[in-house]
mmCIF file of C-alpha atoms in Angstrom:
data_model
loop_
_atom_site.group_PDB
_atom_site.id
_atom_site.type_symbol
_atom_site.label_atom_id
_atom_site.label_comp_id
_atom_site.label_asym_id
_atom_site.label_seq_id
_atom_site.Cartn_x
_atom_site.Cartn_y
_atom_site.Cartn_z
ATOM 1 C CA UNK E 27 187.490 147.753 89.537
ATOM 2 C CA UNK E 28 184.060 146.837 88.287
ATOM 3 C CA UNK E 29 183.724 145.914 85.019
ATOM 4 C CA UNK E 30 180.092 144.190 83.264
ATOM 5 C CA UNK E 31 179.438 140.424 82.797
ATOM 6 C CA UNK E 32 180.257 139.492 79.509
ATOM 7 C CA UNK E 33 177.696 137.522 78.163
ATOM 8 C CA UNK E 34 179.106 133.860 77.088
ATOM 9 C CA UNK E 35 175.857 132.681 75.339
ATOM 10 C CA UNK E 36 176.243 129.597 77.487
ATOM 11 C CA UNK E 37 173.192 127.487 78.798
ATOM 12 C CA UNK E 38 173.409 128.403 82.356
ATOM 13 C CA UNK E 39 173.810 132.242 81.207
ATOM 14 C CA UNK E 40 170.934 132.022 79.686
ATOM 15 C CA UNK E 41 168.975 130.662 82.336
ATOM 16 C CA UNK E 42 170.570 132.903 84.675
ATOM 17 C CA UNK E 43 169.131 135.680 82.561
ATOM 18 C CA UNK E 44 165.249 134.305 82.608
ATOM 19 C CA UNK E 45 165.098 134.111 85.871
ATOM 20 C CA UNK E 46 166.339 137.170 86.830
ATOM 21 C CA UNK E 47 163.491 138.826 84.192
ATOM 22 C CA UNK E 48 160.922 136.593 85.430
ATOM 23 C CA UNK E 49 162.149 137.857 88.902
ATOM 24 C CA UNK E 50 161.832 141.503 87.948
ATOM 25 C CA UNK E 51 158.521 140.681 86.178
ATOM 26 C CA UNK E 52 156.937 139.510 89.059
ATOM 27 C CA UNK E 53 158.343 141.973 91.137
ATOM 28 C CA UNK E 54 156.188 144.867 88.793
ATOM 29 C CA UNK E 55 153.518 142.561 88.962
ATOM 30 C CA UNK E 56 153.088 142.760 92.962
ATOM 31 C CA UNK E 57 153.916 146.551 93.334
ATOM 32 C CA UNK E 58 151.581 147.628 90.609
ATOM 33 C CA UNK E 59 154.595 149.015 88.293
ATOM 34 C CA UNK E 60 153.530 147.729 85.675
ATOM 35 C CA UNK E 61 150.482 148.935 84.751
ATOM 36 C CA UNK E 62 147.980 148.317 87.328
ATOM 37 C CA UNK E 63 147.774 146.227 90.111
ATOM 38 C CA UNK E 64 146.797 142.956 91.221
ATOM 39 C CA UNK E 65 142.363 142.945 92.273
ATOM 40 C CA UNK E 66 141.012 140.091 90.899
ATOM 41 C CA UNK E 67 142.599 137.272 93.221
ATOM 42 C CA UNK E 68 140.890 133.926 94.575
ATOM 43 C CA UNK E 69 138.813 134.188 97.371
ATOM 44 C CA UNK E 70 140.934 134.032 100.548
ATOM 45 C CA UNK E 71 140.265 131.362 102.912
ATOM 46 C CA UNK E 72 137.430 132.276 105.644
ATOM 47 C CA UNK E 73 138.240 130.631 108.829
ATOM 48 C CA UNK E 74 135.789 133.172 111.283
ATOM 49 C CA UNK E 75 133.196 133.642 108.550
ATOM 50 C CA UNK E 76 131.307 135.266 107.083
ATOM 51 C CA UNK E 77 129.844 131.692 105.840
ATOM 52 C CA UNK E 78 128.474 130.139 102.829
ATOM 53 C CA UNK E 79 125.295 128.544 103.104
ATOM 54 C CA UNK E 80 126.761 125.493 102.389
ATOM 55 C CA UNK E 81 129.142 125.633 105.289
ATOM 56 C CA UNK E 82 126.733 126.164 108.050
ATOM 57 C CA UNK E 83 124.119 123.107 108.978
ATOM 58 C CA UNK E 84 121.692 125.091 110.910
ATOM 59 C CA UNK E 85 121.641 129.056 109.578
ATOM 60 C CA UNK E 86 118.335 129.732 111.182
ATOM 61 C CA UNK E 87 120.071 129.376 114.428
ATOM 62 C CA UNK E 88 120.307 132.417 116.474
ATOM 63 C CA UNK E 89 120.480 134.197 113.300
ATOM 64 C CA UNK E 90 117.548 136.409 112.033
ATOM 65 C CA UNK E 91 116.508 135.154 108.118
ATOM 66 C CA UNK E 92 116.690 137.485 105.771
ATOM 67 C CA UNK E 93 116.281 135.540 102.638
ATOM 68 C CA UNK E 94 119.698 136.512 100.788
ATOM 69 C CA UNK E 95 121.231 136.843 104.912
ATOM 70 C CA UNK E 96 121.075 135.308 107.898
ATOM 71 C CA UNK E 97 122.450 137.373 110.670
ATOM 72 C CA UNK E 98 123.106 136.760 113.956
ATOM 73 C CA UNK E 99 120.803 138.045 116.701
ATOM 74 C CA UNK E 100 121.974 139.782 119.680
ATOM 75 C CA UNK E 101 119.992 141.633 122.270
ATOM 76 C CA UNK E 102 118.970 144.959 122.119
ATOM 77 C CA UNK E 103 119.696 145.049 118.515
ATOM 78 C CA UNK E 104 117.925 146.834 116.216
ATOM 79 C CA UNK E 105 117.274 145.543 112.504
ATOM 80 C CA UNK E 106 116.859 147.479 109.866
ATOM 81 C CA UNK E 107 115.874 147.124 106.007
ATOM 82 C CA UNK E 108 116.956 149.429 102.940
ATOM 83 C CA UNK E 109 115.396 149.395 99.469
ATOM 84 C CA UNK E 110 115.937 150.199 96.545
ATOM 85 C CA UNK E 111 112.814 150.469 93.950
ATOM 86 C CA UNK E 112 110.893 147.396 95.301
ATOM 87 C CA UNK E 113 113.462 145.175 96.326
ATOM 88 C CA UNK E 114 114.896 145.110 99.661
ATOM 89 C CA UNK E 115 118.789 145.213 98.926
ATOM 90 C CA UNK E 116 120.709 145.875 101.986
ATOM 91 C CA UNK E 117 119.937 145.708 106.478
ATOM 92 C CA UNK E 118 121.623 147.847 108.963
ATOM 93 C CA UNK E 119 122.274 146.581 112.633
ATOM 94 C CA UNK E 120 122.047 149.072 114.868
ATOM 95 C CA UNK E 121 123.625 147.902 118.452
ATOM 96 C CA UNK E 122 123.786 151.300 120.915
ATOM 97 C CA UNK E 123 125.850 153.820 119.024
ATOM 98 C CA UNK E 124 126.817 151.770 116.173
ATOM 99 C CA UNK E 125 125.639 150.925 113.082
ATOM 100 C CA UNK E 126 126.897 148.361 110.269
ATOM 101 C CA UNK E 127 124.774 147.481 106.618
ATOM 102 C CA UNK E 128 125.509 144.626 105.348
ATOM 103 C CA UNK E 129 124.899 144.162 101.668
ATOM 104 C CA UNK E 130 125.695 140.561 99.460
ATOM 105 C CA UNK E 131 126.718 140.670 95.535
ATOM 106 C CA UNK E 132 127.233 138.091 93.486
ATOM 107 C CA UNK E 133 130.685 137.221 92.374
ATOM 108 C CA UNK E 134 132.900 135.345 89.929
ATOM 109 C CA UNK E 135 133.066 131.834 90.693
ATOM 110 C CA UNK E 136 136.830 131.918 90.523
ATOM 111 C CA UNK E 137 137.876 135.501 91.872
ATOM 112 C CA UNK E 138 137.430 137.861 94.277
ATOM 113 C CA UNK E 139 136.507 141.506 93.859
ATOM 114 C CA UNK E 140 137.013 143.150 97.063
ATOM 115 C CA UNK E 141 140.145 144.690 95.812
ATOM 116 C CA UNK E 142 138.574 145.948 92.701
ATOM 117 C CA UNK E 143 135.744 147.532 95.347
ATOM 118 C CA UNK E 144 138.215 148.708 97.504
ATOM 119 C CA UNK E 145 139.311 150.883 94.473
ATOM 120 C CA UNK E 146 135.924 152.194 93.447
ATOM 121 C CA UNK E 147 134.921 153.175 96.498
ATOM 122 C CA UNK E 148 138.457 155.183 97.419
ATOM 123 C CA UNK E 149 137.742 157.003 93.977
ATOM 124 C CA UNK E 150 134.615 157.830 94.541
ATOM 125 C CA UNK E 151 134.936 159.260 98.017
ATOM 126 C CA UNK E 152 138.128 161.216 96.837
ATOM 127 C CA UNK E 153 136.036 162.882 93.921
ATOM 128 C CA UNK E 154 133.649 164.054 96.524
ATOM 129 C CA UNK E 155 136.577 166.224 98.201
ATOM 130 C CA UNK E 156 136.740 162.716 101.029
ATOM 131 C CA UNK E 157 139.768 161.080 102.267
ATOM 132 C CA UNK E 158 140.715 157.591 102.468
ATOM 133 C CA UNK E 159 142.874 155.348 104.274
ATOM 134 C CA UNK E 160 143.445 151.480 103.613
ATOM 135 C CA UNK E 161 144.612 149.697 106.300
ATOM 136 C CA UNK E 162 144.642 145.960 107.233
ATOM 137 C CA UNK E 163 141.513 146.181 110.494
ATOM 138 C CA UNK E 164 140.082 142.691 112.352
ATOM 139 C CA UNK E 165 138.544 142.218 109.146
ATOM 140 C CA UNK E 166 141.407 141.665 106.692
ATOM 141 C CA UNK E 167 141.897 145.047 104.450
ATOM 142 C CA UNK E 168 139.035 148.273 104.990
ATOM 143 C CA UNK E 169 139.156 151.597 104.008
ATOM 144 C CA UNK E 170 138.581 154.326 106.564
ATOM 145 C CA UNK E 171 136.945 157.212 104.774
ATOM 146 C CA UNK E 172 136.374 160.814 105.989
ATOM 147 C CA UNK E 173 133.128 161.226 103.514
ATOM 148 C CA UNK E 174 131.744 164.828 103.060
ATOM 149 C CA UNK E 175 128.220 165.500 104.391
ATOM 150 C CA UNK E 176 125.832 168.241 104.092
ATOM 151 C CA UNK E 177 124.754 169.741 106.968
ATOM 152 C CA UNK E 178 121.392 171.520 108.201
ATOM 153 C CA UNK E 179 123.083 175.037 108.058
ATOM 154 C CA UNK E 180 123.956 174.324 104.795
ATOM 155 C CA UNK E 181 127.552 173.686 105.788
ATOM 156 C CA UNK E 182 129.702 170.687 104.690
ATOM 157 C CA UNK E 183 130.820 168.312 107.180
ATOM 158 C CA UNK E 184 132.222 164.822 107.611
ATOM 159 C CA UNK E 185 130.762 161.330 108.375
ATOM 160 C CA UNK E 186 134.022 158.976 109.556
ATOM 161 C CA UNK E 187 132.935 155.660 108.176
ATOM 162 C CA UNK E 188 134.571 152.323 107.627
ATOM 163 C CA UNK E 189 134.190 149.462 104.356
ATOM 164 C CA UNK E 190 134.892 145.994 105.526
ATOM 165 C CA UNK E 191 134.581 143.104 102.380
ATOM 166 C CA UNK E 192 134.963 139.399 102.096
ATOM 167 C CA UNK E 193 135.121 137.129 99.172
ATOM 168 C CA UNK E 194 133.010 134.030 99.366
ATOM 169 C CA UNK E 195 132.314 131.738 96.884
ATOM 170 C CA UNK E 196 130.625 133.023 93.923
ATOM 171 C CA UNK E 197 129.310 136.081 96.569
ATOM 172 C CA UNK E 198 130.900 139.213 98.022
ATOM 173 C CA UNK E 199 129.570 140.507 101.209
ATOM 174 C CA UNK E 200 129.975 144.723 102.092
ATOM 175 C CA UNK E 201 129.835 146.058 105.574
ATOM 176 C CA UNK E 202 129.830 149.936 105.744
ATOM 177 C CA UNK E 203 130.329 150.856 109.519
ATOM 178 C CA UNK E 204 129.372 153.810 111.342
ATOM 179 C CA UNK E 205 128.843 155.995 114.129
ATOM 180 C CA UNK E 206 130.983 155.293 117.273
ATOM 181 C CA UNK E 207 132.576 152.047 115.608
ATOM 182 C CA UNK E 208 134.307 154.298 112.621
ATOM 183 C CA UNK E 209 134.983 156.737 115.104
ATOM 184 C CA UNK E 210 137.112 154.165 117.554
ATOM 185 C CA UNK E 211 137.090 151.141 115.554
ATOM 186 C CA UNK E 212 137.749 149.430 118.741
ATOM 187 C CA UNK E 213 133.872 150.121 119.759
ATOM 188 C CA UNK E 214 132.988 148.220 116.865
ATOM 189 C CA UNK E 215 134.203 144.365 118.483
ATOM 190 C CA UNK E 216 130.554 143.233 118.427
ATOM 191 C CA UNK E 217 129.245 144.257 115.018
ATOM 192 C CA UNK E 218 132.476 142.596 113.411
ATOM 193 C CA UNK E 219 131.140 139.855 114.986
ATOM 194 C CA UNK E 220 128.002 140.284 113.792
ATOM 195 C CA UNK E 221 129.748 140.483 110.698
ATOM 196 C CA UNK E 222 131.760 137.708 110.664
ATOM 197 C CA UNK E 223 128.859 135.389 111.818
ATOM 198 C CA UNK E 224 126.337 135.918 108.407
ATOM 199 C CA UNK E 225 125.383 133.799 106.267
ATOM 200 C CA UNK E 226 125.158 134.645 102.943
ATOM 201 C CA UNK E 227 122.745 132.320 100.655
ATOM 202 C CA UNK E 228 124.151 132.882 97.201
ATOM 203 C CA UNK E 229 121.412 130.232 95.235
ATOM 204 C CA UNK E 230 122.000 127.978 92.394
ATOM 205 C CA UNK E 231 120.238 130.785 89.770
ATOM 206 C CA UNK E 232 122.645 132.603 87.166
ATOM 207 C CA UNK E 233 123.602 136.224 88.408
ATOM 208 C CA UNK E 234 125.462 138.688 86.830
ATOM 209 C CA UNK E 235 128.966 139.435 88.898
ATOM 210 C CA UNK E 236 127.726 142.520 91.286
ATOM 211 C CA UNK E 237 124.178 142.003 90.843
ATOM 212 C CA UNK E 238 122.843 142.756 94.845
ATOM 213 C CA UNK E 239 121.449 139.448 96.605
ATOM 214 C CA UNK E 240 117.807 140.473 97.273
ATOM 215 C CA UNK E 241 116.208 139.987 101.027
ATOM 216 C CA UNK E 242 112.942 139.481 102.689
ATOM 217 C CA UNK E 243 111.124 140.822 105.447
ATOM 218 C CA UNK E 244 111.151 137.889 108.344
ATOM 219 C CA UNK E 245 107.580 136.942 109.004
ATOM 220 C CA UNK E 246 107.766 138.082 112.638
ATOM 221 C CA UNK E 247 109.300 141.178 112.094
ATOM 222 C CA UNK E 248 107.422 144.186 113.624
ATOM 223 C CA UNK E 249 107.280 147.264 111.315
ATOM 224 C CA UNK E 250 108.377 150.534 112.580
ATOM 225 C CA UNK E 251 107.351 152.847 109.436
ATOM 226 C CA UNK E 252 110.107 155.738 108.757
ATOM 227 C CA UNK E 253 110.445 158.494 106.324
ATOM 228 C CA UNK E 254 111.898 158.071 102.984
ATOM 229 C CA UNK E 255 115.763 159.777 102.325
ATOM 230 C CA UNK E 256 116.899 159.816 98.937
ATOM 231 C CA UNK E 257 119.211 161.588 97.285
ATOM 232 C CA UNK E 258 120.593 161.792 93.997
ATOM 233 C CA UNK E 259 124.695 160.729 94.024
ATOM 234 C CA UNK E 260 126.914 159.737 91.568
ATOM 235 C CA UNK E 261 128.582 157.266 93.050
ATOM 236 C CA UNK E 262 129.757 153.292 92.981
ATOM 237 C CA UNK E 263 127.280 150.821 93.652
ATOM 238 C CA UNK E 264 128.754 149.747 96.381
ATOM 239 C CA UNK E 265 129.920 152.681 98.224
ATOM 240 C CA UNK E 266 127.174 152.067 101.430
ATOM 241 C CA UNK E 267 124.284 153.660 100.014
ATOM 242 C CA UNK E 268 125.358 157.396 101.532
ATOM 243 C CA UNK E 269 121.625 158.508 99.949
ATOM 244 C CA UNK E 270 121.617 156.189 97.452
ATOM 245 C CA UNK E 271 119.448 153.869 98.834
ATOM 246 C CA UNK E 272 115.749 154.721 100.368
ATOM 247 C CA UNK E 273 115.588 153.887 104.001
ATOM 248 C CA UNK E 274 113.088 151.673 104.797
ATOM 249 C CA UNK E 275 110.729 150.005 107.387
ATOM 250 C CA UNK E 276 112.524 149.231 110.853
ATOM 251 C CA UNK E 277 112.548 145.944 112.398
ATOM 252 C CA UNK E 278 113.011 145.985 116.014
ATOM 253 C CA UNK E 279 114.592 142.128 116.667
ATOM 254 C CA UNK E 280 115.044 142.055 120.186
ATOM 255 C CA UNK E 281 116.532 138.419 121.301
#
């Protein structure tokens, strides 16, 4: 027979019974029952990068400076710049038949916001008819999106891309990846590295939290002029541009 525990009103019942609802309580807290889940958390440690400024004793080293970036140099890479209005806000290495932009925010100083992206981005993407996936990639958790693109015939097809993020302190840093790398993310080994190997130069200066880190043009950079895509698109600021963003000059960094 099974019967229920009579309650005594003892001490130790009563401790038995907070622990079992702090138990439950954060049991709803981790699976999102609740009410929501879980975004804002500290930073998580960075043992491959990407780096802080502060970590790093010689950026310029092998790495092209961008100002708000330094990334890493590789041959036959090409470097380019994206604006938007007059500041340069993002760069896209292009390596074969691969391409990654890498964009830096600031950040909290004592949380992280990837998560929060993560969900933007998978919102916005499923409001334009896309579909997302979230798995756990080299990076640490990325969303593989199917995105809806128009095409020349008028036509709607799809663009396979992938969202990497990290946390740093007091900076976020946003790698959209495309081309054969989204397609087999396995293709993609050396721009993670690339990834992975930035530098991100928050500054001392107050920022609002998701304000873009601004770039420069490096002083040898050779200027390859290209025309200007925009398009309007409702869409989260951090959600890789996809016509947001006007394409700009081309940097061909060969090293």
């Amino acid at each position: 027979m099974f019967g229920r525990r009579k309650k005594s009103g003892s001490a130790e019942d009563v401790a038995d019974e907070a622990r079992e609802t702090e138990q439950v309580a954060d049991e709803l807290d981790d699976d999102g029952a609740a009410g929501g889940r879980r975004t804002n958390l500290p930073p998580a440690p960075r043992p491959d990068g990407p780096w802080d400024l502060a970590e790093v004793s010689r950026p310029g080293e092998g790495r092209v400076d961008l100002g708000g970036l330094f990334v890493p140099g590789v041959e036959g890479m090409e470097l380019r710049v994206e604006v938007a209005g007059d500041a340069i806000v993002a760069a896209t290495v292009v390596l074969r038949d691969t391409a990654i932009q890498l964009q830096a925010f600031a950040a909290p100083k004592n949380e992280g916001i990837w998560g929060e992206v993560r969900e933007e981005i998978a919102s916005g993407i499923t409001k334009q008819g896309g579909v997302i996936d979230e798995v756990e990639g080299p990076l640490g958790w990325e969303l593989r999106a199917q995105v809806p693109v128009p095409l020349p015939d008028g036509k709607t097809g799809v663009q396979l891309v992938r969202f990497v993020g990290v946390d740093g302190p007091r900076w976020f840093l946003r790698g959209v990846i495309s081309g054969q790398g989204a397609v087999q993310p396995e293709a993609a080994g050396l721009l993670e590295t690339i990834f992975r190997d930035t530098v991100v130069v928050r500054g001392d200066g107050p920022m609002a939290p998701r304000d873009p880190l601004v770039l420069k043009l490096p002083e040898d950079a050779q200027m390859v002029p290209e025309g200007v895509q925009q398009e309007d698109q409702e869409s989260s600021k951090f959600s890789g541009g996809m016509g947001r963003l006007q394409r700009g000059p081309e940097i061909s960094e060969i090293r």
